[in-house]
CSV table of C-alpha atoms in Angstrom, one decimal:
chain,number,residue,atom,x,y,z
E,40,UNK,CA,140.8,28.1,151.2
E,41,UNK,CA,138.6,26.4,148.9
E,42,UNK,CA,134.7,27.8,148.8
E,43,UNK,CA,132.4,25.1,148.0
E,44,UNK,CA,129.0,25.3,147.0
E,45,UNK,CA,127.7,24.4,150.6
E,46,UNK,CA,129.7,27.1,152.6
E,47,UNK,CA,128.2,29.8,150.1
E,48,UNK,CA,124.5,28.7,150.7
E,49,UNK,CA,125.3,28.5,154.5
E,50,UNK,CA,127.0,32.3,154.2
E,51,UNK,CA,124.5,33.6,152.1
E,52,UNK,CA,121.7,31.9,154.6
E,53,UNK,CA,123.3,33.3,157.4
E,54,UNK,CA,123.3,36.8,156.1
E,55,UNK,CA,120.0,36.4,155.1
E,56,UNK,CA,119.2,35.2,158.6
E,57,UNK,CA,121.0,38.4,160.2
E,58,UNK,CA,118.7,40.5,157.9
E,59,UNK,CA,121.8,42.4,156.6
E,60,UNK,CA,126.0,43.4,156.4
E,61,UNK,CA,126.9,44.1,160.2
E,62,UNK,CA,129.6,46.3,161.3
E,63,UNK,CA,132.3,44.4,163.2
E,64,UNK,CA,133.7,47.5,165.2
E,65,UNK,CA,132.2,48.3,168.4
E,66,UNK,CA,132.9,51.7,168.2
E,67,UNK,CA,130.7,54.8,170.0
E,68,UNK,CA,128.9,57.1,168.1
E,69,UNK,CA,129.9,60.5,167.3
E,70,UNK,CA,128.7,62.8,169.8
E,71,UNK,CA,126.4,65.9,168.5
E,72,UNK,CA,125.0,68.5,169.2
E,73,UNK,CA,122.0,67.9,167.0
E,74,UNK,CA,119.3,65.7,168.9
E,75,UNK,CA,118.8,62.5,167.9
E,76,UNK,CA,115.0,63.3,167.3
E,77,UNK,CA,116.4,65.7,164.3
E,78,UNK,CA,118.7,64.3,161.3
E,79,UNK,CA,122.3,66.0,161.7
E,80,UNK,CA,123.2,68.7,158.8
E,81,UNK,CA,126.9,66.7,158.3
E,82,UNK,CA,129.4,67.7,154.8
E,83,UNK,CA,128.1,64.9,152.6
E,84,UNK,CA,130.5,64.3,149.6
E,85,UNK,CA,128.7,63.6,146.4
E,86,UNK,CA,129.8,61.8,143.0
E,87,UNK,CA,131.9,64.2,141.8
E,88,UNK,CA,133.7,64.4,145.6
E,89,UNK,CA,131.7,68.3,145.9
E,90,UNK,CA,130.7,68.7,149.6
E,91,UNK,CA,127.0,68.6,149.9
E,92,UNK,CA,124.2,69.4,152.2
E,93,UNK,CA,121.9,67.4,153.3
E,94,UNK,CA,119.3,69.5,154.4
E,95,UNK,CA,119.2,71.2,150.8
E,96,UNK,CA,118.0,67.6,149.8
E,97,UNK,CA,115.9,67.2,152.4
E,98,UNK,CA,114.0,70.7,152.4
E,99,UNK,CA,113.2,69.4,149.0
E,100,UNK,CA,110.5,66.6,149.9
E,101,UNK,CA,107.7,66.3,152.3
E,102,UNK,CA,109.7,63.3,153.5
E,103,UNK,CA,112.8,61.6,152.9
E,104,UNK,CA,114.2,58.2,152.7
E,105,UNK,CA,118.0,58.3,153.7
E,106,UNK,CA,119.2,54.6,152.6
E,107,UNK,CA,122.5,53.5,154.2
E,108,UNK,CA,124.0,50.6,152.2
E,109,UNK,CA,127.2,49.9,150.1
E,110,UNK,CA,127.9,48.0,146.9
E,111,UNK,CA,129.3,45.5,149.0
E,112,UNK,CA,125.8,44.2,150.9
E,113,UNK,CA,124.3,41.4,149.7
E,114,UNK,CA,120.9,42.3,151.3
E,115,UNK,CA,121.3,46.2,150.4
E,116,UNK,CA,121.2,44.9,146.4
E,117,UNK,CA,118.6,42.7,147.3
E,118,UNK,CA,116.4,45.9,148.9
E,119,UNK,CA,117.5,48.1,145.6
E,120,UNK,CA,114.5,47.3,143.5
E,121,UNK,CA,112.1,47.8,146.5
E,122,UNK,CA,113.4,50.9,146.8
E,123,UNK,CA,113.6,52.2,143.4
E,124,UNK,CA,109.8,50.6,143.3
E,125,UNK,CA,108.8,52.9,146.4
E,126,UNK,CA,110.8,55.8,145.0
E,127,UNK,CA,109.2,55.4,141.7
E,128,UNK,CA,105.6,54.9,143.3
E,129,UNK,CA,105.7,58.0,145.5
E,130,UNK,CA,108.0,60.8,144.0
E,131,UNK,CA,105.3,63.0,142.3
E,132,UNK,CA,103.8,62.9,145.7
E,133,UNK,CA,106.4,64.7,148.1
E,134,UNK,CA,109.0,61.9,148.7
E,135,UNK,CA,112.6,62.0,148.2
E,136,UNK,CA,115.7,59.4,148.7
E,137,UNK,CA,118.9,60.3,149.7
E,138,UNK,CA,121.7,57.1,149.8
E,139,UNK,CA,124.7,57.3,152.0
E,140,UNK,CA,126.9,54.6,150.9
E,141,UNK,CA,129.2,52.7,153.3
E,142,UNK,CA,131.8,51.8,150.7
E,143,UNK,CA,135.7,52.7,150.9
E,144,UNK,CA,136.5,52.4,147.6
E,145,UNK,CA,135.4,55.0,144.9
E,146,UNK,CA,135.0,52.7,141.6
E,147,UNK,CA,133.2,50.1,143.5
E,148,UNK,CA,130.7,52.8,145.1
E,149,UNK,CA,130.1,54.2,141.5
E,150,UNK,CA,129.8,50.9,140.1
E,151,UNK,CA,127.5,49.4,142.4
E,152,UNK,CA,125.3,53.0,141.6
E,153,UNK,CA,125.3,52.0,138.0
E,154,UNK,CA,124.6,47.7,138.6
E,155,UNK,CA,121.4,49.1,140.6
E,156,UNK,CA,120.3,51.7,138.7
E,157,UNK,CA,120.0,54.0,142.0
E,158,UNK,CA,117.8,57.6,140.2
E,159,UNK,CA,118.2,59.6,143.5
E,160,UNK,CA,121.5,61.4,144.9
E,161,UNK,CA,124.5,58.9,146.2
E,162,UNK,CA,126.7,60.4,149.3
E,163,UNK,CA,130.0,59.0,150.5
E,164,UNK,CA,133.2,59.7,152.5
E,165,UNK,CA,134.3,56.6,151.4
E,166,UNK,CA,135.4,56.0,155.4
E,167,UNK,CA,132.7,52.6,155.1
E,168,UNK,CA,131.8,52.2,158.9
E,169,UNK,CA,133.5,55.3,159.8
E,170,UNK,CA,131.1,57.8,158.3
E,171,UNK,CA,130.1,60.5,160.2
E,172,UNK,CA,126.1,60.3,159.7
E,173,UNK,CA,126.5,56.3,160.4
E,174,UNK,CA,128.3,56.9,163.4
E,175,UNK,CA,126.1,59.6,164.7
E,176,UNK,CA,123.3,57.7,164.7
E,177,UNK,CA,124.9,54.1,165.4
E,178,UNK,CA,124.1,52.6,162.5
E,179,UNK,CA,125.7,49.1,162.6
E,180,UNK,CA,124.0,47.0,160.5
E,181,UNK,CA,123.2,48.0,156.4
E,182,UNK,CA,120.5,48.3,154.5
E,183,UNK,CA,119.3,51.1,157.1
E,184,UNK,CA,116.4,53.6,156.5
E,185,UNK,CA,116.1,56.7,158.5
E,186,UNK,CA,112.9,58.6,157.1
E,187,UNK,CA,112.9,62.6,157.8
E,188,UNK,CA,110.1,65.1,157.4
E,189,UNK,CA,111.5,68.6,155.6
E,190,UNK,CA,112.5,69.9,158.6
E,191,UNK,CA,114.8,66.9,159.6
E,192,UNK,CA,113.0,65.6,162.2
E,193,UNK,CA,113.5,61.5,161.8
E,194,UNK,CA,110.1,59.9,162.0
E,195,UNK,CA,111.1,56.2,162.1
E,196,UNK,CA,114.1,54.2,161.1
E,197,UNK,CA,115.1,50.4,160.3
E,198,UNK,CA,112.1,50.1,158.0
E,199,UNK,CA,112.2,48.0,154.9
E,200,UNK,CA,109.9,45.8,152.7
E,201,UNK,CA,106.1,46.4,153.0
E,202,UNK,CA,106.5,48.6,156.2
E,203,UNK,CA,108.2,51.3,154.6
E,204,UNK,CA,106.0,51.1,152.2
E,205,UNK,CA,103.4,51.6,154.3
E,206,UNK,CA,104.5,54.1,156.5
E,207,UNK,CA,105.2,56.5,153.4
E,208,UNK,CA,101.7,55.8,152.3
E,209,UNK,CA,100.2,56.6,156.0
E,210,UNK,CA,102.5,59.9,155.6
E,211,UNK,CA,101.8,60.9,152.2
């Protein structure tokens, strides 16, 4: 199949349209026994494939930023210097980033960490839509924010751009 120029403006558009990378299974989420008001405490696996936990990074901050994305996401590179702007902006003042990566291939995941220049801790199972924390909380679409207070307890999620920006400077 030959790609010209005007199918890849009309693909990028369209993505840019969606607002982001989409899961295409319709699958339920994990059930928990963690309410959904409260972040769930699930084995993260870090860089060098240690288990992880969560809460260790999120007792850390007076509020946290857990980015779902993959190296993959058009939009989610796009949103990367936001990010790292916010991050950068706010981190002497009590906030933290945490980035659960949707990817299924190790290299690529590491990669895209390195391309973006991503300073906080990177998570992944490497099981893309299948991961456990997306599932729980039905994340089907990428970039994704949930933003926790140190105890866990989400305080709004889906927020990117200026709002998150805002909402971390009402919090902080």
């Amino acid at each position: 199949m030959k790609i010209t120029y005007k199918t890849l403006l009309i693909g990028v558009a369209t993505v840019l349209f969606m607002g982001g990378c989409h899961s295409n299974a319709s699958k339920a989420p994990v059930e928990s026994s963690v309410a959904k008001d409260t972040i769930a405490n699930v084995p993260l696996y870090d860089l060098q494939r240690n288990t992880a936990n969560l809460y260790d990074e999120i007792s850390k901050n007076k509020l946290t930023v857990i980015d779902f994305w993959a190296s993959w996401c058009g939009p989610c590179r796009m949103e990367a210097p936001n990010l790292i702007e916010i991050y950068n902006d706010y981190k002497d003042k009590g906030l933290g980033f945490v980035g659960i990566s949707l990817d299924g291939e190790y290299k690529k995941w590491t990669e895209g960490i390195e391309q973006l220049q991503l300073p906080w801790p990177q998570y992944s199972d490497l099981r893309q839509w299948d991961d456990t924390l997306a599932r729980m909380y039905n994340i089907e679409s990428i970039p994704h924010t949930i933003i926790v207070n140190s105890k866990g307890e989400i305080l709004a999620q889906g927020l990117r751009g200026d709002e998150l920006r805002h909402f971390i400077d009402t919090q902080l």
